[in-house]
Coordinates of C-alpha atoms in Angstrom, one line a residue:
M859 CA 102.0 100.7 64.4
S860 CA 103.2 103.0 67.2
N861 CA 105.3 105.2 64.9
V862 CA 102.4 106.2 62.6
H863 CA 100.0 109.0 63.5
P864 CA 96.4 108.3 62.4
F865 CA 95.3 110.8 59.8
P866 CA 91.6 110.9 58.8
A867 CA 90.5 110.9 55.2
P868 CA 87.1 112.1 53.9
P869 CA 84.6 109.5 52.7
E870 CA 84.5 108.5 49.0
D871 CA 87.9 110.1 48.4
D872 CA 89.3 109.9 44.9
G873 CA 92.8 109.1 46.0
D874 CA 94.4 112.6 45.5
Y875 CA 93.7 113.4 49.2
I876 CA 95.5 110.4 50.6
D877 CA 98.5 111.0 48.3
R878 CA 99.1 114.6 49.3
P879 CA 102.0 115.4 51.6
V880 CA 101.1 115.7 55.3
P881 CA 102.2 119.1 56.8
E882 CA 105.3 118.4 58.8
D883 CA 109.0 119.4 59.1
Q884 CA 111.0 116.5 60.5
A885 CA 114.3 118.5 60.2
A886 CA 112.8 121.3 62.5
E887 CA 111.6 118.7 65.0
T888 CA 115.1 117.1 65.1
A889 CA 116.6 120.5 65.6
V890 CA 114.4 121.3 68.6
L891 CA 115.2 117.9 70.2
A892 CA 118.9 118.3 69.6
A893 CA 119.0 121.8 71.1
C894 CA 117.1 120.6 74.2
M895 CA 119.5 117.7 74.7
Y896 CA 122.4 120.0 74.5
D897 CA 121.0 122.6 76.8
P898 CA 118.1 121.8 79.1
A899 CA 117.3 125.5 79.4
N900 CA 116.0 125.3 75.8
I901 CA 113.1 123.0 77.0
T902 CA 111.7 126.0 78.9
R903 CA 112.1 128.3 75.8
A904 CA 110.1 125.8 73.7
S905 CA 107.6 125.0 76.4
F906 CA 104.7 126.2 74.3
L907 CA 105.1 123.0 72.2
R908 CA 103.0 120.0 73.1
G909 CA 103.8 116.4 72.4
S910 CA 101.2 116.2 69.7
D911 CA 102.9 119.1 67.8
F912 CA 105.5 116.6 66.7
A913 CA 104.4 114.7 63.6
R914 CA 106.6 111.7 64.3
P915 CA 105.4 109.7 67.4
V916 CA 109.0 108.8 68.3
H917 CA 109.8 112.6 68.4
E918 CA 106.7 113.1 70.6
L919 CA 108.0 110.4 73.0
I920 CA 111.5 112.0 73.2
W921 CA 109.9 115.5 73.8
T922 CA 107.7 114.3 76.6
T923 CA 110.7 112.6 78.2
L924 CA 112.8 115.7 77.9
Q925 CA 110.0 117.7 79.6
Q926 CA 109.9 115.2 82.5
Q927 CA 113.6 115.4 82.9
A928 CA 113.4 119.2 83.1
R929 CA 110.7 119.1 85.7
T930 CA 112.9 116.8 87.9
D931 CA 116.2 118.5 87.2
G932 CA 117.4 115.2 85.5
P933 CA 120.0 115.0 82.7
T934 CA 119.0 115.2 79.1
D935 CA 121.8 113.5 77.3
P936 CA 121.1 110.5 75.0
V937 CA 122.2 107.9 77.6
A938 CA 119.8 109.3 80.2
L939 CA 116.9 109.6 77.8
H940 CA 117.4 106.1 76.6
N941 CA 117.4 104.9 80.2
E942 CA 114.2 106.8 81.1
I943 CA 112.4 105.6 78.0
T944 CA 113.4 102.0 78.6
K945 CA 112.1 102.2 82.2
L946 CA 108.7 103.3 80.8
G947 CA 108.7 100.1 78.7
Q948 CA 109.0 102.1 75.4
G949 CA 112.5 101.2 74.5
H950 CA 111.4 99.3 71.4
R951 CA 110.1 102.6 69.9
I952 CA 113.6 104.0 69.7
G953 CA 115.1 100.8 68.3
G954 CA 116.1 99.3 71.6
N955 CA 119.3 101.3 71.9
A956 CA 120.5 104.9 72.1
N957 CA 121.7 105.1 68.4
L958 CA 118.7 107.2 67.3
L959 CA 119.1 109.5 70.3
F960 CA 122.8 110.0 69.6
G961 CA 122.0 110.7 65.9
I962 CA 119.6 113.4 67.0
A963 CA 122.0 114.9 69.5
N964 CA 124.7 115.1 66.8
T965 CA 122.5 117.4 64.7
I966 CA 124.2 120.8 64.2
V967 CA 121.8 123.6 65.4
A968 CA 123.0 127.1 64.5
G969 CA 119.9 129.1 65.3
G970 CA 117.9 129.6 68.6
V971 CA 115.5 126.8 69.6
D972 CA 112.6 129.2 69.5
Y973 CA 113.1 129.5 65.7
Y974 CA 112.8 125.8 65.1
A975 CA 110.1 125.4 67.6
G976 CA 108.1 128.0 65.7
I977 CA 108.3 125.9 62.5
V978 CA 107.2 122.8 64.4
A979 CA 104.2 124.7 65.9
E980 CA 103.3 126.1 62.5
Q981 CA 103.2 122.7 60.8
A982 CA 101.2 121.3 63.7
A983 CA 98.6 124.2 63.2
L984 CA 98.4 123.2 59.5
R985 CA 97.8 119.6 60.3
R986 CA 95.0 120.7 62.7
A987 CA 93.5 122.8 59.9
D988 CA 93.8 119.9 57.5
A989 CA 92.0 117.7 60.1
L990 CA 89.3 120.3 60.4
M991 CA 88.8 120.2 56.6
V992 CA 88.3 116.4 56.8
Q993 CA 85.7 116.9 59.6
V994 CA 83.8 119.5 57.6
R995 CA 83.8 117.4 54.4
T996 CA 82.7 114.3 56.4
A997 CA 79.9 116.3 58.0
I998 CA 78.7 117.6 54.7
A999 CA 78.7 114.1 53.3
K1000 CA 76.5 113.0 56.2
R1001 CA 74.1 115.9 55.5
V1002 CA 74.4 117.5 58.9
S1003 CA 72.9 120.9 59.6
P1004 CA 74.8 124.1 59.1
S1005 CA 74.8 124.7 62.9
D1006 CA 76.8 121.5 63.4
I1007 CA 79.4 122.7 60.9
K1008 CA 79.5 126.1 62.6
A1009 CA 80.1 124.3 65.9
L1010 CA 83.1 122.5 64.4
L1011 CA 84.6 125.8 63.2
T1012 CA 84.0 127.6 66.5
E1013 CA 85.7 124.8 68.4
H1014 CA 88.7 124.9 66.1
L1015 CA 89.0 128.7 66.4
T1016 CA 88.8 128.5 70.2
T1017 CA 91.5 125.9 70.3
E1018 CA 93.8 127.9 68.1
Q1019 CA 93.2 131.1 70.1
T1020 CA 94.1 129.2 73.3
R1021 CA 97.3 127.8 71.8
A1022 CA 98.3 131.3 70.6
S1023 CA 97.7 132.7 74.1
E1024 CA 100.0 130.0 75.6
A1025 CA 102.7 130.7 73.0
D1026 CA 102.5 134.4 74.1
G1027 CA 102.9 133.6 77.8
G1028 CA 99.3 133.1 78.6
G1029 CA 100.0 129.9 80.5
P1030 CA 100.3 126.3 79.4
A1031 CA 97.1 124.3 79.7
H1032 CA 98.7 121.6 81.8
L1033 CA 99.4 124.1 84.5
L1034 CA 95.7 125.0 84.7
A1035 CA 94.5 121.5 84.6
S1036 CA 94.6 121.4 88.4
A1037 CA 92.0 124.1 88.8
L1038 CA 89.2 123.0 91.1
D1039 CA 85.7 122.3 90.0
F1040 CA 83.8 123.8 92.9
D1041 CA 80.6 121.9 92.1
V1042 CA 82.5 118.7 92.6
L1043 CA 84.4 120.0 95.6
F1044 CA 81.3 121.1 97.6
G1045 CA 79.3 118.2 96.3
T1046 CA 81.6 115.5 97.7
N1047 CA 81.0 114.1 101.2
Y1048 CA 84.6 113.9 102.5
G1049 CA 83.3 113.0 105.9
N1050 CA 82.0 109.7 104.6
I1051 CA 85.4 108.4 103.3
Q1052 CA 85.9 104.7 103.2
L1053 CA 89.1 104.2 105.1
L1054 CA 91.6 101.6 104.0
P1055 CA 91.6 98.3 105.9
G1056 CA 92.8 98.9 109.5
Q1057 CA 91.3 102.4 109.6
L1058 CA 94.7 104.0 109.8
L1059 CA 94.4 106.1 106.6
A1060 CA 92.2 107.0 103.7
P1061 CA 92.8 106.2 100.0
G1062 CA 95.4 108.5 98.5
Q1063 CA 96.7 109.7 101.9
Q1064 CA 100.3 109.5 103.1
A1065 CA 101.2 108.1 106.5
A1066 CA 104.4 107.5 108.6
L1067 CA 104.6 104.5 110.9
V1068 CA 107.2 105.3 113.5
G1069 CA 108.5 102.8 116.0
E1070 CA 111.3 101.9 118.4
G1071 CA 113.9 99.4 117.4
K1072 CA 112.6 95.8 117.6
A1073 CA 109.1 97.0 118.3
G1074 CA 108.0 95.0 115.2
K1075 CA 107.2 97.8 112.7
S1076 CA 108.0 95.6 109.7
L1077 CA 106.0 92.7 111.1
F1078 CA 103.0 94.9 111.7
A1079 CA 103.3 96.6 108.3
Q1080 CA 103.8 93.3 106.5
E1081 CA 100.7 91.7 108.0
W1082 CA 98.7 94.9 107.3
A1083 CA 99.9 94.9 103.6
W1084 CA 99.1 91.2 103.2
R1085 CA 95.6 91.5 104.7
M1086 CA 94.9 94.6 102.6
A1087 CA 96.0 92.8 99.4
T1088 CA 94.0 89.7 100.2
G1089 CA 90.8 91.4 101.4
R1090 CA 91.1 90.2 105.0
P1091 CA 90.1 92.3 108.0
F1092 CA 92.7 94.0 110.1
L1093 CA 92.6 95.5 113.6
G1094 CA 88.9 94.8 114.0
D1095 CA 87.9 96.3 110.7
R1096 CA 85.5 94.5 108.5
A1097 CA 86.8 92.7 105.4
Q1098 CA 87.0 94.8 102.2
A1099 CA 87.7 94.2 98.6
P1100 CA 91.4 93.5 97.9
V1101 CA 93.7 96.5 97.5
R1102 CA 96.6 96.5 95.1
V1103 CA 99.7 96.9 97.3
T1104 CA 103.4 97.5 96.3
Y1105 CA 105.9 96.9 99.1
I1106 CA 109.5 98.0 98.7
D1107 CA 111.8 96.5 101.3
A1108 CA 115.4 97.2 102.1
E1109 CA 115.3 95.9 105.6
N1110 CA 114.3 92.2 105.7
G1111 CA 116.1 89.3 104.2
H1112 CA 114.4 86.5 102.3
P1113 CA 114.5 83.9 105.1
E1114 CA 112.9 86.3 107.6
L1115 CA 110.3 87.3 105.1
Q1116 CA 109.3 83.7 104.3
Q1117 CA 109.1 82.9 108.0
R1118 CA 106.9 85.9 108.7
L1119 CA 104.5 85.4 105.8
R1120 CA 104.1 81.7 106.7
S1121 CA 103.4 82.7 110.3
F1122 CA 100.5 84.9 109.0
G1123 CA 99.1 82.0 107.1
A1124 CA 100.2 83.1 103.7
G1125 CA 101.5 80.9 100.9
P1126 CA 102.3 81.2 97.1
A1127 CA 98.7 81.0 96.1
D1128 CA 97.4 83.3 98.8
M1129 CA 99.4 86.5 98.4
G1130 CA 96.5 88.4 96.7
S1131 CA 97.3 91.6 94.8
I1132 CA 100.6 92.4 96.4
T1133 CA 103.8 93.1 94.6
Y1134 CA 106.8 92.7 97.0
L1135 CA 110.2 94.2 95.9
S1136 CA 113.1 93.0 98.0
F1137 CA 116.1 95.3 98.0
P1138 CA 115.1 97.0 94.7
P1139 CA 117.8 98.9 92.9
V1140 CA 115.9 102.2 93.0
R1141 CA 117.8 105.5 93.2
P1142 CA 117.5 107.5 96.4
L1143 CA 113.9 108.7 96.8
D1144 CA 115.0 112.3 97.8
T1145 CA 116.4 112.7 94.3
P1146 CA 114.6 113.2 91.0
G1147 CA 115.7 109.9 89.6
G1148 CA 114.5 108.0 92.7
G1149 CA 111.1 109.7 92.5
Q1150 CA 110.8 108.6 88.9
D1151 CA 111.9 105.1 89.7
L1152 CA 109.2 104.6 92.4
F1153 CA 106.5 106.3 90.3
A1154 CA 107.3 104.0 87.4
I1155 CA 107.1 101.0 89.7
A1156 CA 103.8 102.2 91.2
T1157 CA 102.4 102.8 87.7
A1158 CA 103.6 99.4 86.3
T1159 CA 102.0 97.6 89.3
Q1160 CA 98.9 99.7 89.3
A1161 CA 99.5 100.2 93.0
Q1162 CA 96.8 101.8 95.2
V1163 CA 99.1 101.7 98.3
V1164 CA 102.9 101.8 98.5
F1165 CA 104.8 100.7 101.5
I1166 CA 108.4 101.9 102.0
D1167 CA 110.4 99.8 104.5
T1168 CA 112.4 101.6 105.9
I1169 CA 112.6 105.2 104.6
S1170 CA 116.1 105.8 106.0
R1171 CA 117.3 103.0 103.6
F1172 CA 116.0 104.9 100.6
I1173 CA 117.4 108.4 101.0
T1174 CA 120.8 109.9 100.5
G1175 CA 120.5 113.2 102.4
A1176 CA 121.1 113.6 106.1
E1177 CA 118.1 112.7 108.3
N1178 CA 118.6 115.9 110.4
D1179 CA 118.5 118.1 107.2
A1180 CA 115.0 119.5 106.4
D1181 CA 115.9 119.6 102.7
T1182 CA 116.1 115.8 102.7
W1183 CA 112.5 115.5 103.6
L1184 CA 111.4 118.4 101.4
N1185 CA 113.1 116.8 98.5
L1186 CA 111.5 113.4 99.3
Y1187 CA 108.1 115.1 99.2
R1188 CA 108.8 117.0 96.0
H1189 CA 110.4 114.2 94.0
T1190 CA 108.6 111.1 95.3
L1191 CA 105.6 111.6 97.6
M1192 CA 103.9 114.5 95.8
P1193 CA 103.7 112.7 92.4
L1194 CA 102.2 109.6 94.2
K1195 CA 99.7 111.8 96.0
A1196 CA 98.8 113.7 92.9
A1197 CA 98.1 110.3 91.2
G1198 CA 95.8 109.2 94.2
I1199 CA 98.3 106.5 95.4
A1200 CA 98.5 106.1 99.2
S1201 CA 101.9 105.6 100.8
I1202 CA 103.1 104.3 104.2
R1203 CA 106.7 104.8 105.1
L1204 CA 108.3 103.1 108.0
D1205 CA 110.6 105.2 110.2
H1206 CA 112.7 104.8 113.3
M1207 CA 112.0 106.5 116.6
G1208 CA 114.5 109.1 117.9
K1209 CA 116.5 108.7 121.1
D1210 CA 113.9 110.7 122.9
G1211 CA 110.7 108.8 122.2
E1212 CA 108.6 111.7 123.4
R1213 CA 109.8 113.7 120.4
G1214 CA 108.8 111.2 117.8
A1215 CA 110.8 110.1 114.7
R1216 CA 114.5 110.8 114.6
G1217 CA 115.8 113.5 112.4
S1218 CA 114.3 116.8 111.2
S1219 CA 110.9 117.9 112.3
A1220 CA 110.1 118.4 108.6
K1221 CA 109.4 114.7 108.5
T1222 CA 105.9 115.2 109.9
Q1223 CA 105.0 118.2 107.7
D1224 CA 104.4 116.2 104.4
V1225 CA 102.2 113.4 105.6
D1226 CA 98.6 113.2 106.5
Q1227 CA 99.0 110.8 109.5
V1228 CA 101.8 109.9 111.8
W1229 CA 101.4 106.7 113.8
E1230 CA 103.7 105.8 116.6
L1231 CA 104.1 102.1 117.5
K1232 CA 105.5 101.3 120.9
A1233 CA 106.0 97.9 122.6
Q1234 CA 104.5 97.8 126.1
G1235 CA 105.6 94.3 127.1
G1236 CA 103.7 91.1 127.1
G1237 CA 102.9 91.3 123.4
I1238 CA 101.0 94.5 124.0
L1239 CA 101.5 97.4 121.5
S1240 CA 100.3 101.0 121.7
L1241 CA 99.5 102.5 118.3
K1242 CA 98.9 106.3 118.7
R1243 CA 98.3 109.0 116.1
T1244 CA 100.5 112.0 116.9
H1245 CA 99.8 114.1 113.8
S1246 CA 96.8 114.3 111.5
R1247 CA 95.9 116.6 108.7
N1248 CA 92.1 115.8 108.9
G1249 CA 91.5 113.8 112.1
I1250 CA 89.4 111.1 110.2
G1251 CA 89.2 107.8 111.9
P1252 CA 90.3 106.5 115.3
S1253 CA 93.4 108.1 116.9
E1254 CA 94.6 105.4 119.3
F1255 CA 94.6 101.6 119.4
T1256 CA 95.9 99.1 121.9
V1257 CA 97.1 96.1 119.9
L1258 CA 97.7 92.5 121.0
R1259 CA 100.3 90.6 119.1
H1260 CA 99.7 86.8 119.0
S1261 CA 102.3 84.3 118.0
K1262 CA 103.3 80.7 118.7
Q1263 CA 106.6 78.9 118.4
V1264 CA 107.1 75.2 118.4
G1265 CA 110.7 74.2 118.6
G1266 CA 112.5 76.7 116.4
D1267 CA 109.6 77.2 114.0
W1268 CA 106.8 79.7 114.1
V1269 CA 103.4 78.0 113.8
F1270 CA 101.7 78.6 110.4
G1271 CA 98.9 81.1 110.7
A1272 CA 99.3 81.8 114.4
T1273 CA 100.8 85.3 114.1
R1274 CA 98.4 88.3 114.0
H1275 CA 97.8 91.7 115.4
E1276 CA 94.4 92.3 117.0
L1277 CA 92.7 95.0 118.9
M1278 CA 92.9 94.4 122.7
T1279 CA 89.5 93.7 124.2
F1280 CA 88.2 94.5 127.6
A1281 CA 88.7 90.9 128.6
D1282 CA 92.3 90.9 127.4
R1283 CA 93.1 94.1 129.2
A1284 CA 91.4 93.2 132.5
T1285 CA 92.9 89.7 132.6
L1286 CA 96.4 91.2 132.5
I1287 CA 95.9 93.7 135.3
E1288 CA 96.9 92.0 138.6
G1289 CA 94.4 92.4 141.3
T1290 CA 91.2 92.5 139.2
T1291 CA 88.5 89.9 139.4
E1292 CA 89.3 88.9 135.8
W1293 CA 93.0 88.4 136.7
L1294 CA 92.1 86.2 139.7
V1295 CA 89.7 84.2 137.6
A1296 CA 92.5 83.7 135.1
Q1297 CA 94.9 82.5 137.8
L1298 CA 92.4 80.0 139.1
D1299 CA 91.6 78.8 135.6
K1300 CA 95.4 78.5 134.8
A1301 CA 95.9 76.4 137.9
S1302 CA 92.8 74.3 137.1
V1303 CA 91.2 75.0 140.5
D1304 CA 87.9 73.3 140.6
P1305 CA 85.2 75.8 139.6
T1306 CA 82.8 74.4 142.2
W1307 CA 85.0 75.4 145.1
G1308 CA 83.5 77.9 147.5
S1309 CA 85.1 81.1 148.8
P1310 CA 86.8 79.5 151.9
R1311 CA 88.7 76.9 149.9
V1312 CA 89.7 79.5 147.2
L1313 CA 90.9 81.9 150.0
T1314 CA 93.1 79.1 151.4
W1315 CA 94.4 78.3 147.9
C1316 CA 95.3 82.0 147.4
R1317 CA 97.2 82.1 150.7
D1318 CA 99.1 78.9 149.9
N1319 CA 100.1 80.3 146.5
G1320 CA 101.1 83.8 147.6
I1321 CA 98.2 85.6 146.2
R1322 CA 97.1 88.5 148.4
T1323 CA 93.5 89.5 147.7
A1324 CA 90.4 90.7 149.6
K1325 CA 87.7 88.3 150.6
A1326 CA 85.1 90.3 148.5
K1327 CA 87.3 89.8 145.4
V1328 CA 87.5 86.1 146.0
E1329 CA 83.7 85.8 146.5
E1330 CA 83.2 87.7 143.2
A1331 CA 85.6 85.4 141.4
V1332 CA 83.9 82.4 142.8
R1333 CA 80.5 83.7 141.6
V1334 CA 81.9 84.4 138.1
R1335 CA 83.4 80.9 137.8
K1336 CA 80.3 79.2 139.0
A1337 CA 78.0 81.2 136.8
R1338 CA 79.7 80.0 133.6
P1339 CA 77.6 77.4 131.8
S1340 CA 79.6 74.3 131.2
G1341 CA 81.1 74.3 127.7
D1342 CA 80.0 77.9 126.9
L1343 CA 82.0 81.1 126.8
P1344 CA 81.8 83.2 130.0
P1345 CA 78.6 85.2 129.8
H1346 CA 80.2 88.5 131.0
L1347 CA 83.5 88.5 129.1
P1348 CA 83.6 88.9 125.3
Y1349 CA 86.4 86.4 124.8
P1350 CA 86.8 86.5 121.0
S1351 CA 88.1 83.8 118.8
V1352 CA 91.3 85.2 117.6
T1353 CA 91.2 83.3 114.3
E1354 CA 88.9 84.1 111.5
T1355 CA 88.2 80.4 110.9
P1356 CA 88.2 77.6 113.5
P1357 CA 91.7 76.2 114.1
D1358 CA 92.5 73.3 111.8
A1359 CA 93.7 69.9 112.5
R1360 CA 97.3 70.8 112.2
G1361 CA 97.2 72.6 115.5
V1362 CA 97.3 76.2 114.3
Q1363 CA 96.3 77.8 117.5
D1364 CA 96.7 81.0 119.3
K1365 CA 99.4 81.8 121.8
T1366 CA 99.4 84.3 124.6
P1367 CA 101.4 87.4 123.8
G1368 CA 104.9 87.9 125.1
Q1369 CA 106.7 85.6 122.6
T1370 CA 109.4 87.1 120.4
S1371 CA 107.9 87.9 116.9
P1372 CA 108.6 85.8 113.9
G1373 CA 111.7 86.8 112.0
E1374 CA 113.1 88.9 114.9
V1375 CA 116.0 88.3 117.3
P1376 CA 114.6 86.8 120.5
G1377 CA 114.4 89.2 123.5
T1378 CA 112.8 89.6 126.9
S1379 CA 109.3 90.9 127.1
G1380 CA 108.8 94.1 129.2
D1381 CA 106.4 94.6 132.0
V1382 CA 102.7 95.1 131.4
P1383 CA 102.0 98.8 131.5
A1384 CA 100.2 100.4 134.4
T1385 CA 96.5 100.7 133.5
P1386 CA 93.6 101.9 135.6
P1387 CA 91.7 98.9 137.0
S1388 CA 88.7 97.8 134.9
P1389 CA 85.3 98.5 136.4
R1390 CA 84.0 95.8 138.7
L1391 CA 81.5 93.5 136.9
P1392 CA 78.1 92.8 138.4
P1393 CA 77.8 89.6 140.4
K1394 CA 76.4 86.6 138.5
E1395 CA 74.1 84.1 140.1
G1396 CA 73.8 80.5 139.3
G1397 CA 75.8 77.3 139.3
G1398 CA 77.3 74.8 136.9
G1399 CA 80.6 73.2 136.1
S1400 CA 82.0 70.4 134.1
A1401 CA 79.8 67.3 133.9
P1402 CA 81.0 64.4 136.0
G1403 CA 83.5 62.2 134.1
E1404 CA 83.9 64.7 131.3
E1405 CA 87.4 64.6 129.9
Q1406 CA 89.1 68.1 130.1
P1407 CA 91.7 69.0 127.5
L1408 CA 95.2 70.0 128.6
C1409 CA 97.1 73.2 127.9
T1410 CA 99.8 72.5 125.2
N1411 CA 102.3 74.5 127.2
C1412 CA 101.9 73.6 130.9
E1413 CA 99.9 70.4 130.3
Q1414 CA 97.4 71.4 133.0
P1415 CA 93.6 71.1 132.4
L1416 CA 92.3 73.8 130.1
P1417 CA 89.1 75.7 131.1
A1418 CA 86.0 74.8 129.1
Y1419 CA 85.4 78.2 127.7
R1420 CA 89.0 78.3 126.3
A1421 CA 88.7 74.9 124.7
T1422 CA 85.3 75.7 123.2
A1423 CA 86.7 78.8 121.7
G1424 CA 89.4 76.8 119.9
Y1425 CA 92.3 77.7 122.1
D1426 CA 94.9 75.2 123.3
T1427 CA 96.6 77.3 126.0
H1428 CA 95.7 79.2 129.1
L1429 CA 95.2 82.9 128.4
L1430 CA 98.3 83.8 130.6
C1431 CA 100.3 80.7 129.8
D1432 CA 103.5 81.8 128.2
T1433 CA 106.5 79.6 127.1
T1434 CA 108.7 82.1 129.0
N1435 CA 107.1 81.7 132.4
C1436 CA 105.3 78.3 132.3
P1437 CA 107.0 76.1 134.9
N1438 CA 106.5 72.9 132.9
T1439 CA 108.0 74.1 129.6
E1440 CA 111.6 74.7 128.7
D1441 CA 112.5 78.3 127.9
P1442 CA 112.9 78.5 124.1
T1443 CA 115.2 81.6 124.3

């Protein structure tokens, strides 16, 4: 029974105790609430009252709601209070409608609110004294020592003195609740924090993910959120326990979202602990009401991490106005951070990419980490931390975006973001030994050929390279054991499990991302050449008569190390440049 306060009775009571009237004054409680509904300034004047000072639990609920509205500059009329109470899931306690609240608001209050609040506080003090009497009588019945009874009395007197100090302006206890415990502060190893999956931020921190248009911010964030919620590794990080994620999205339609989630390998039974709100009717997050909406959502979903995609869709103030971002922090982000809930907000890059996110510089002042995501072409992304409050974790990543499209559909489970390895980077840099090896492999040049024949092939195909580079490439190809991965290159399997029979395979980057408008990939960024690898001695090759699998894109023979690793394409084979494949765009 939510409308009944428990009131203790002493053991072996003769009945007179239970039948006595409980100290309370419901008329005074109603007068306080009515005065505060009429004038929010009265809430401050009666701030020495606590929720428990109201004898009726429903009055306590209304009072705490009034206090919350006052803290966020929200309205205090019956309609607003009914709305806030309903959002908290407590509407049944006020009868499911605003009639009770209108009845309270219509109460005529002639005196000042402090007069009626004093009556409420006095009755609450009497109830506490009555409860003390029950405790003492119970202790005596249990034959406790006199020192135990004295401890009860001392605790009661200390509490009453503190309450009296607060009523005289000594400071409400809830304002002092944030005082630090220095033993805990200095005894905590903050340098040993377990970062959230992906190593981009720690629990309870706030981060901004800033990116250029069509760089794939949402695709990156959605995969990150899904992997976090399902306990999967992300960006080379080890798998961790699933994290409760709430994702609010005002950018992506349902068809695009379905397409992307399927391309990650997700399905209805494999969404983990994620709550995804598509175009939620929350009020602007830079207003008191919006902050309350999001906090209520996070509380109801027990979120540990909240994604906001994209922040510009959830504010009402001008992006160039510093007050917009100060209000966002005050009303929305600060309550989340105080509750230990991490948040990641997606944002657009300004016209001058060197200056970061568009809008006021105040954007970067309220977050712990600012990550900038930029497309470098060829499916390569740079992810760089430009601002950090503590410097914990890596500060820069080079990310490779894998995806594969067959016809008009993105292959199930083939889209993912991974850290770029040495082999990936070196293979994409024209002129390196790794690049030349990749070209020879792509063209299915016989790995037993010697340097003269390879030099001739390079000239015939317009590849200008030094004789020493060709000799090194020949040694590398001959040194690879048949059927094994190259001994010198850490070619990783980009899937966490072997590809299944449905053909869910990797695709070389450069393809348009799932759910995005097709576009043209940019050039691979200039990167210093990789260090030359030491020559390898030995021989080998495919066994005579051994059937060699074909690339699914160009239908040319696939190198053994690619096939063994579970790939079905050449590393550099792209549907946009493969001569034997139609251009899907």
